[in-house]
Tab-separated table of C-alpha atoms and ligand atoms in Angstrom:
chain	number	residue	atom	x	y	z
H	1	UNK	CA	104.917	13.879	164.860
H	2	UNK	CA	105.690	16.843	162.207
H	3	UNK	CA	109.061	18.422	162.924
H	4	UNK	CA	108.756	21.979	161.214
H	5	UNK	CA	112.290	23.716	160.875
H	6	UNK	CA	110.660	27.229	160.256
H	7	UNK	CA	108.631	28.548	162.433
H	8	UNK	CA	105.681	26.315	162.285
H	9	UNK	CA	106.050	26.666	158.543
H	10	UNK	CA	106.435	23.094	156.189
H	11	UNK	CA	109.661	23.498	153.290
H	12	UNK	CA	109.462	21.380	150.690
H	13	UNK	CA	113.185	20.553	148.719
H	14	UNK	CA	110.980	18.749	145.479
H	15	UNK	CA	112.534	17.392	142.216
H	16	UNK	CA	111.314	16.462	138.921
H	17	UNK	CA	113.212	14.730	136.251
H	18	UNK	CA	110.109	12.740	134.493
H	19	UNK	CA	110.781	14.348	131.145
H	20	UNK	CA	113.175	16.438	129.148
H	21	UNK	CA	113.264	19.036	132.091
H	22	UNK	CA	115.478	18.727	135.125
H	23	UNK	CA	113.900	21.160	137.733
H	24	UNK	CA	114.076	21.821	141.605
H	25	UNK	CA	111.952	24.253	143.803
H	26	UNK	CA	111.771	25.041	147.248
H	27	UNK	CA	107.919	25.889	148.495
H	28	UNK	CA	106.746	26.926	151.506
H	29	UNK	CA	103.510	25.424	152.740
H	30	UNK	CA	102.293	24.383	149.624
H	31	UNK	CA	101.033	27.486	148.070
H	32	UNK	CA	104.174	29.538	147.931
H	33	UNK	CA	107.341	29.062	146.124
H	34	UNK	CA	110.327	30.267	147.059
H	35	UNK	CA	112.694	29.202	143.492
H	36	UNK	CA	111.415	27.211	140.908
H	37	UNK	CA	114.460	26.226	138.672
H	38	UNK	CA	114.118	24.415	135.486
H	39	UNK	CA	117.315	22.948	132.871
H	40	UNK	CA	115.218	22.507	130.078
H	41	UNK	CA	116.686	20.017	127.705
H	42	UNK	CA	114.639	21.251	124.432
H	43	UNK	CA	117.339	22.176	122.408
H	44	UNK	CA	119.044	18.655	122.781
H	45	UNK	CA	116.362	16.971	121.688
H	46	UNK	CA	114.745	18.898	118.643
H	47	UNK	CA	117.486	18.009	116.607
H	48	UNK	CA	115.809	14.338	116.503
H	49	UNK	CA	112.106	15.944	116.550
H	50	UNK	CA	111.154	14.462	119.752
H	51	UNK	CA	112.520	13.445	123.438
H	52	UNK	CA	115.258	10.776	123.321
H	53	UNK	CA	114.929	8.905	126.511
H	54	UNK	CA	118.702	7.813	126.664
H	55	UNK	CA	120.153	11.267	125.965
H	56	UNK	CA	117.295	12.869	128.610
H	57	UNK	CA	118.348	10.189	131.367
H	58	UNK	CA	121.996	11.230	130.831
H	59	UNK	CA	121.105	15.400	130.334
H	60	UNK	CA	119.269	14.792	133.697
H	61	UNK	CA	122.251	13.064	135.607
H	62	UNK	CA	124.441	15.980	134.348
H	63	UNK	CA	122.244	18.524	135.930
H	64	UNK	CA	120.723	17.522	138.582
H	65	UNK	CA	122.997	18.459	141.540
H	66	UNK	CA	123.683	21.729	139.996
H	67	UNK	CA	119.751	22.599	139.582
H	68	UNK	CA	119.174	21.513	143.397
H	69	UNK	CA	121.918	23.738	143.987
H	70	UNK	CA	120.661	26.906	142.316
H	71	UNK	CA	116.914	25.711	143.984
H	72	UNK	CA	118.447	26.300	147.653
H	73	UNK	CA	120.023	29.534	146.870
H	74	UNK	CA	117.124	31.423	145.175
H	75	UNK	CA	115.379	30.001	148.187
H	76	UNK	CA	118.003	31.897	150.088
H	77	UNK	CA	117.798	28.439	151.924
H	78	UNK	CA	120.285	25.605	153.204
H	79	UNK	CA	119.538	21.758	153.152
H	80	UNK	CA	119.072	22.293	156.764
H	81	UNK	CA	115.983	24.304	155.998
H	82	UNK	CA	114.185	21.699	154.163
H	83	UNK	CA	111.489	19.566	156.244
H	84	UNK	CA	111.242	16.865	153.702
H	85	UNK	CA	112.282	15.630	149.759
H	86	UNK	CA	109.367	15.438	147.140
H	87	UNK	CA	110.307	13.195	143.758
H	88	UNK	CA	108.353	12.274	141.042
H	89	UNK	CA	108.535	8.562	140.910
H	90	UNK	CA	105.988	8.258	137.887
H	91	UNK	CA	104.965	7.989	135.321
H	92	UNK	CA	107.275	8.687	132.735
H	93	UNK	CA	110.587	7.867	131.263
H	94	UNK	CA	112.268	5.305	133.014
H	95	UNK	CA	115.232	6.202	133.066
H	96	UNK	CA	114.828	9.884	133.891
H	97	UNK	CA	112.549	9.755	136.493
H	98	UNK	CA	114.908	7.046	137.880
H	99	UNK	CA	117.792	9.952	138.382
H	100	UNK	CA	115.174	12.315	140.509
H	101	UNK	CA	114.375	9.216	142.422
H	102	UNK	CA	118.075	7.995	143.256
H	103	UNK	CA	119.252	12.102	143.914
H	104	UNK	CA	115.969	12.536	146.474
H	105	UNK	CA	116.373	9.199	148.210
H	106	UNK	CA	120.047	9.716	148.945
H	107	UNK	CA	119.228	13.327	150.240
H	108	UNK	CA	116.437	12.261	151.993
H	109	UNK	CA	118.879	9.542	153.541
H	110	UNK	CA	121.815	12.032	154.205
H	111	UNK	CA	119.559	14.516	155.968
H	112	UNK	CA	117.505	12.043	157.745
H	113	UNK	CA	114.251	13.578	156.722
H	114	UNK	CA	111.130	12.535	154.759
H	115	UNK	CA	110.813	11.269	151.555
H	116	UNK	CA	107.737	11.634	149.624
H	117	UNK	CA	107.272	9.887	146.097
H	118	UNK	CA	104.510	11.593	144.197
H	119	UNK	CA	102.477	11.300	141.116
H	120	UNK	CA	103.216	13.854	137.837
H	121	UNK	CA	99.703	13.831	137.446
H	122	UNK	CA	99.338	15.170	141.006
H	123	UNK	CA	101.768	17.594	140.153
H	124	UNK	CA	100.486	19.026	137.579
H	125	UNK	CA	96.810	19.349	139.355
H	126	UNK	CA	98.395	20.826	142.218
H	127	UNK	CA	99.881	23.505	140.195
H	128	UNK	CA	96.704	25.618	140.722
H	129	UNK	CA	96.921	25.460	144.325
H	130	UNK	CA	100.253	27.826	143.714
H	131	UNK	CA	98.550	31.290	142.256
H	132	UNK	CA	94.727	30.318	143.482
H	133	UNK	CA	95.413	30.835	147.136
H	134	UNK	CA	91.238	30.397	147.556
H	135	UNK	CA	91.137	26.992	145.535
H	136	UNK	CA	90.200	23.970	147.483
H	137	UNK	CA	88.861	20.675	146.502
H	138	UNK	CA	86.272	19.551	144.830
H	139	UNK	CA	86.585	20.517	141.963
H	140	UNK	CA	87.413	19.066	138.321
H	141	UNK	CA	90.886	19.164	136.493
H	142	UNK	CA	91.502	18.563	132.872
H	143	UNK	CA	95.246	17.826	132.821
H	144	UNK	CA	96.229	18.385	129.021
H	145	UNK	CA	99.959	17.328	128.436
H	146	UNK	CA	102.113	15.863	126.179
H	147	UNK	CA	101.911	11.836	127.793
H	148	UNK	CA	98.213	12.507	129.140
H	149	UNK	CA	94.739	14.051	128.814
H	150	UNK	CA	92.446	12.896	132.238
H	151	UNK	CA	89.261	14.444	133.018
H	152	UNK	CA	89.960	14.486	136.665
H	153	UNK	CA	87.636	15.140	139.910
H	154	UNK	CA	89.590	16.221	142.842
H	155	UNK	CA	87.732	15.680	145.471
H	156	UNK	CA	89.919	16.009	148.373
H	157	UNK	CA	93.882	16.511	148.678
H	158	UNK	CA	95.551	13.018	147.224
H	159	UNK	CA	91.912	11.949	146.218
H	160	UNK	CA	91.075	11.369	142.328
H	161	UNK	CA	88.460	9.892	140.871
H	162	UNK	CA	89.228	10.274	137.070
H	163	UNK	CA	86.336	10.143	134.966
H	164	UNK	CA	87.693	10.587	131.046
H	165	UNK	CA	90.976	10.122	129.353
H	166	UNK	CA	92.578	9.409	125.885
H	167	UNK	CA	92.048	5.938	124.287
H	168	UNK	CA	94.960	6.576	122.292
H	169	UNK	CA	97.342	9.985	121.985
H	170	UNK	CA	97.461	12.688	123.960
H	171	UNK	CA	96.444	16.094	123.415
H	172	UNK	CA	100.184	17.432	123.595
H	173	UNK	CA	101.494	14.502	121.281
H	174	UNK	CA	98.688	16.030	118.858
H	175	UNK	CA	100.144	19.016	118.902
H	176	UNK	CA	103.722	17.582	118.501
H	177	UNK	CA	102.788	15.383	115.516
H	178	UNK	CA	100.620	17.498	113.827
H	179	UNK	CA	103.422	20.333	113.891
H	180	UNK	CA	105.734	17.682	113.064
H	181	UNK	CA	103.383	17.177	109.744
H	182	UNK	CA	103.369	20.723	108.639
H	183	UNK	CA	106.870	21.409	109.468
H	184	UNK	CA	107.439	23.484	112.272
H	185	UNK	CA	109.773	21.191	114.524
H	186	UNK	CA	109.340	19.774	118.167
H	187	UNK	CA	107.596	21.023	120.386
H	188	UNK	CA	104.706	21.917	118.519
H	189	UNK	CA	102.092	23.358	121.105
H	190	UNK	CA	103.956	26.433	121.084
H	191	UNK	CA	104.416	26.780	117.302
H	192	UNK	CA	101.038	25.661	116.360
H	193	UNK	CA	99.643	28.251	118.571
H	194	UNK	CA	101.893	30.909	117.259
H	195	UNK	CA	100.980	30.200	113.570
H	196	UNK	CA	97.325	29.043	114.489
H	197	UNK	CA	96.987	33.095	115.065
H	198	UNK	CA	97.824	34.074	111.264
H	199	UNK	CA	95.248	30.794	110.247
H	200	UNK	CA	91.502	30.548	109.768
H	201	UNK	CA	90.123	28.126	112.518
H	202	UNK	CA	87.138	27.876	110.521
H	203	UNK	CA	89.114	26.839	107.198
H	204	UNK	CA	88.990	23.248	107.681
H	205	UNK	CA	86.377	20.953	109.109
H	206	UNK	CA	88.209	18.547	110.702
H	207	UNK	CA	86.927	16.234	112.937
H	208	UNK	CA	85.649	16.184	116.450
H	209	UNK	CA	85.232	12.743	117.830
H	210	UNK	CA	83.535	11.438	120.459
H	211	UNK	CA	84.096	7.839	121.780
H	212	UNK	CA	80.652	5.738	121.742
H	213	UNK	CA	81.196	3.496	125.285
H	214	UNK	CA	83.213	6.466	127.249
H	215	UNK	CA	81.135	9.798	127.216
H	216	UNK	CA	83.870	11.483	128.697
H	217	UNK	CA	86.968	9.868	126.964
H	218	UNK	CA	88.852	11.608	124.503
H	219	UNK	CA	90.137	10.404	121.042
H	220	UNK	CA	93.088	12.321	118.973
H	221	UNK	CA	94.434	9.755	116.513
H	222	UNK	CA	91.836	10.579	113.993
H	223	UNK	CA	92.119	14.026	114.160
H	224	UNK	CA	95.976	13.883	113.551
H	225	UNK	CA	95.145	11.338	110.543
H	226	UNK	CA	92.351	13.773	109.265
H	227	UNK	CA	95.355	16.002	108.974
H	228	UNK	CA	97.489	13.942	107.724
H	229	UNK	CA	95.204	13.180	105.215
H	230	UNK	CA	94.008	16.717	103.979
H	231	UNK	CA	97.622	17.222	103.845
H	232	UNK	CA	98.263	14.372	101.308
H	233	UNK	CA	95.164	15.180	99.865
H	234	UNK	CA	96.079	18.935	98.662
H	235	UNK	CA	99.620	17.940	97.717
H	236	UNK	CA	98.354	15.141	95.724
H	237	UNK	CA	96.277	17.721	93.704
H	238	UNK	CA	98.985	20.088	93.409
H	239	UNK	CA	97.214	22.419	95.733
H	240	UNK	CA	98.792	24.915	97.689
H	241	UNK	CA	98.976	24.334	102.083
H	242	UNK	CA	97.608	26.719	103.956
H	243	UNK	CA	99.651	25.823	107.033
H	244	UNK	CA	97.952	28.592	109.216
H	245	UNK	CA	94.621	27.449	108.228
H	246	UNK	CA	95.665	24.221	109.125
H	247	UNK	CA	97.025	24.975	112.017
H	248	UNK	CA	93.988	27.202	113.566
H	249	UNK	CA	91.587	24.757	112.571
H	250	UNK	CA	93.432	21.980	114.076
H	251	UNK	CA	93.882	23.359	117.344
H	252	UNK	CA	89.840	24.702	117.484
H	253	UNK	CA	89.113	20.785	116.684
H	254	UNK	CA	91.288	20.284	119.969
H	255	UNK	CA	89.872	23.023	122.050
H	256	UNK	CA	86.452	22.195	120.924
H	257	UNK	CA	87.119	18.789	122.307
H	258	UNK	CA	88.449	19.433	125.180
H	259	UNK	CA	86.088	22.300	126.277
H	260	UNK	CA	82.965	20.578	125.995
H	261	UNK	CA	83.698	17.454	127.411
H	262	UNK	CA	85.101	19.444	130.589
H	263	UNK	CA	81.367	21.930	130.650
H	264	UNK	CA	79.232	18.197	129.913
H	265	UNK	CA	80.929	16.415	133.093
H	266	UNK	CA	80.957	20.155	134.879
H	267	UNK	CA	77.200	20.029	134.504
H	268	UNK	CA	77.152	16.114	135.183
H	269	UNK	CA	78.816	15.979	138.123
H	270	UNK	CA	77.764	19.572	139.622
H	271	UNK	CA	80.737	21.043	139.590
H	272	UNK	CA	81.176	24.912	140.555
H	273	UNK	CA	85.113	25.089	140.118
H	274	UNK	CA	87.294	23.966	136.923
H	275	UNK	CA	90.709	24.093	136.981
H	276	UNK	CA	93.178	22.950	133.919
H	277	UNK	CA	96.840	21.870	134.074
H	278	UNK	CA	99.455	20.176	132.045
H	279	UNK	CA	101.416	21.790	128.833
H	280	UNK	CA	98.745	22.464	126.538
H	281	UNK	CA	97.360	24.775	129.522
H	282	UNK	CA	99.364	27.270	128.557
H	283	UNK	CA	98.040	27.234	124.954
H	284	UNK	CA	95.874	30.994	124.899
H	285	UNK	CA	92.991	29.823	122.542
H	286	UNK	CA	92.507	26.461	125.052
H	287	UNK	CA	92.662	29.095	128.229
H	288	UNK	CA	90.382	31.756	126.989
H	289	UNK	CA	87.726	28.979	125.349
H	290	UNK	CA	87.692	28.242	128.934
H	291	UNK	CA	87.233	30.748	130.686
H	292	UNK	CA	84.375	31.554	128.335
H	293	UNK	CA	82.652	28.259	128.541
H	294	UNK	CA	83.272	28.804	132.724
H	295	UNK	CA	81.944	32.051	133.021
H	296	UNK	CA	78.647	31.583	131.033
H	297	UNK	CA	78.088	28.522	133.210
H	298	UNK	CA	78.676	30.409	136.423
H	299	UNK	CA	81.968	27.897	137.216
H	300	UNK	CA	84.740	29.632	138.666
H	301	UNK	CA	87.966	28.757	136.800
H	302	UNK	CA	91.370	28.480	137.292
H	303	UNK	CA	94.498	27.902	135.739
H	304	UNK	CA	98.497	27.834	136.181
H	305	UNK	CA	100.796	30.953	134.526
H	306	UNK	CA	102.639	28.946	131.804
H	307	UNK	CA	105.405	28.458	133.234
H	308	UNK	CA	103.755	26.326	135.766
H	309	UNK	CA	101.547	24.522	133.171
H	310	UNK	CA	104.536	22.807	131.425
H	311	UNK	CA	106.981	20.972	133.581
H	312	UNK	CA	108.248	21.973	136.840
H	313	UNK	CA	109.299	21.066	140.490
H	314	UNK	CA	107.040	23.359	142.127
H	315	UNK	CA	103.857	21.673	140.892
H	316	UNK	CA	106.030	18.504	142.795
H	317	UNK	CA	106.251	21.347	146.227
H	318	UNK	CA	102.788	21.611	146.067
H	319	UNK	CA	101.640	18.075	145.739
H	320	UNK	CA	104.218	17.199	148.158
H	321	UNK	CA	103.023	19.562	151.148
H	322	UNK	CA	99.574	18.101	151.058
H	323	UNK	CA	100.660	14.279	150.509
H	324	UNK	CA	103.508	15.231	153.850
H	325	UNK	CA	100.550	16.897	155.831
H	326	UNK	CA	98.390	13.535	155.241
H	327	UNK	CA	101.535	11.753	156.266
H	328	UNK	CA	102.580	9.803	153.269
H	329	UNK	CA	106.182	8.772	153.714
H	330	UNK	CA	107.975	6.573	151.373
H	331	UNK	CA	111.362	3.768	152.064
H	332	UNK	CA	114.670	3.654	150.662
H	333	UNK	CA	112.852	0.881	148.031
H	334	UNK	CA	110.801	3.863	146.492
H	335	UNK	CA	111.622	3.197	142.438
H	336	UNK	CA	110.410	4.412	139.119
H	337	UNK	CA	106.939	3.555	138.522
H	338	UNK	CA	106.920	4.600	134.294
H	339	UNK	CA	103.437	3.678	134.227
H	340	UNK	CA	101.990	4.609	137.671
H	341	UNK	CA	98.628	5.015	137.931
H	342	UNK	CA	96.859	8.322	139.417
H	343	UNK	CA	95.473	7.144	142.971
H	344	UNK	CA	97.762	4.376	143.059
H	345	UNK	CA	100.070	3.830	145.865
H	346	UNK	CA	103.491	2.259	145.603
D	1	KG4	O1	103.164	18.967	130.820
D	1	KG4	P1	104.269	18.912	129.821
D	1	KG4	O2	105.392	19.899	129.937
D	1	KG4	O3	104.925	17.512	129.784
D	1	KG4	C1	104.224	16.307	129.959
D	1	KG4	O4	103.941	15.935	131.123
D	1	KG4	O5	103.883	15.708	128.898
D	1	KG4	O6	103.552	19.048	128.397
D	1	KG4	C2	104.282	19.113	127.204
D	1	KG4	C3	103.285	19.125	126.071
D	1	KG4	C4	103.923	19.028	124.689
D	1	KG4	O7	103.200	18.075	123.937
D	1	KG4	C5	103.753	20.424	124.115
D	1	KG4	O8	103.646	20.459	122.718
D	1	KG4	C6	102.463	20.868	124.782
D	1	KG4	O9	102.541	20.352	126.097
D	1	KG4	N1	102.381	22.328	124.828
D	1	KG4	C7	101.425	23.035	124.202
D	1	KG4	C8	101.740	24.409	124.420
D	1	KG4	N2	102.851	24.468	125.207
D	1	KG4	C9	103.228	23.179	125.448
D	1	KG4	N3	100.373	22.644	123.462
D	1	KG4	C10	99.591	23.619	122.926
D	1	KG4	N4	99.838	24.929	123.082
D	1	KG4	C11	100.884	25.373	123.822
D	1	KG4	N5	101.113	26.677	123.970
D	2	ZN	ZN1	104.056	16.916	132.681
């Protein structure tokens, strides 16, 4: 039986340490969150160019209780409010996610209520269900981030059927290594969008690959090395970079991409609602690409503010609500899965 401690309403404590962000929210039934805190570890880690797992497992064990702390009092809630913990459990980084994991199982332990391991993935999908208080599965979910791009279709709470996804980097490590190229530092969604505004998207015809035995898999390797290799290419003839141009056209080689393999499954599979999710959500050119592509197909679409595109613990609330509802419960043995699949249950 469901024990509510409000009023017939479900709170969600959830936690998320998969990455280089320690965050903690409190949400209420799913759709409505009462904090969202997030210790973003950026800073730390752009002085190497990229996420070092070691010094993000450590960042996240320094944090941790203080962010669950600062979760329950924007909540204006105690521990005794909370119905049940939500963790991400994978995938990821080992070693981070395994501090989210340890933190919720001993407060799920202390409190004697619920634990709930959940998938980022999930997460990030459910991150829609937040500001789109109407949207309800089916529908299909391109989750763009920085470890993953899936083609996803949702067709019930905690049911996936994914249908596309990267044979080799993601759309966010794109972005990271391509900015990395031109020189603007980690992370690079941000910066290439920033300087993809100044650019010419139609400066540089770089590729736009399809993959021959997946019609709805995505390829990004040989875009970055078509990059790479215009870059080498002008400084090799003492030609001057365009890093704009480069930039914009880049990122419309992405968007491109990404846009029409979402309409061609859209139309496939006969889908009315499309929903996107994961960092490179937030990117404006990807949004509004979409929401034209949506709109003169007559598919309603949605999409997380930023702040609940990149990553967060409310996305974690939100997932968690639905997978406590359907009565998922997980042991004291609940560990880090880094490589958990979406669907799979551990
Ligand atoms: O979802 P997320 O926070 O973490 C993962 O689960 O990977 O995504 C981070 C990724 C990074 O690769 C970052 O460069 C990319 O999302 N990103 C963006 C933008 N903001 C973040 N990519 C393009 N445009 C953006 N505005
Ligand atoms: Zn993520």
């Amino acid at each position: 039986m469901i024990r509510m401690k409000n009023k017939g309403e479900i709170w969600i404590l959830a936690i998320e340490s998969s990455c280089d962000e320690t965050a903690a929210a409190v949400v209420k039934d799913g759709r409505e969150v009462l904090s969202n805190i997030i210790s973003s570890q950026i800073e730390l880690h752009k002085l190497y160019g990229g996420v070092v797992p070691e010094i993000a497992s450590r960042k996240h064990i320094e944090k941790i209780n203080q962010v669950v702390e600062e979760a329950l009092h924007a909540a204006e809630a105690s521990f005794d409010d909370i119905d049940a913990i939500a963790v991400t459990y994978g995938p990821g980084l080992v070693g981070a996610l395994l501090v989210g994991v340890a933190f919720a199982k001993s407060l799920s332990f202390g409190l004697g209520i619920p634990l709930i391991g959940i998938h980022h993935i999930e997460g990030h999908i459910s991150a829609n269900y937040i500001e789109n208080k109407e949207l309800e599965p089916p529908f299909l979910c391109l989750v763009v981030s920085g470890g993953h791009t899936h083609l996803v279709c949702v067709q019930d709470y905690g049911r996936y059927e994914i249908i596309g996804r990267t044979r080799d980097d993601a759309a966010g490590e794109a972005f990271d290594k391509v900015a990395r190229a031109i020189g603007l530092g980690y992370p690079g969604g941000p910066k290439i969008e920033a300087l993809a505004k100044e650019g010419n998207m139609e400066a540089i015809p770089f590729p736009r690959a399809k993959v021959n035995d997946g019609q709805y898999d995505f390829s990004f390797s040989g875009l970055k090395s078509a990059v790479l290799n215009y870059i080498n290419g002008c400084k090799m003839k003492g030609e001057s970079l365009c890093e704009a141009d480069i930039a914009a056209s880049f990122q419309k080689a992405v968007v491109d991409v990404l846009v029409g393999h979402a309409m061609e499954a859209a139309e496939e599979f006969k889908m009315k609602k499309c929903a996107i999710a994961g960092g490179v959500a937030s990117n404006s050119a990807f949004r509004s690409a979409m929401q034209k592509a949506c709109e003169d197909r007559g598919i309603a679409f949605y999409h997380p503010s930023p702040i609940l595109c990149t990553d967060n613990a409310a996305m974690i609330g939100a997932a968690g609500y639905y997978e406590f509802i359907a009565g998922t419960r997980h042991s004291w043995d609940l560990n880090a899965v880094p490589n958990l699949k979406l669907g799979e249950r551990i």
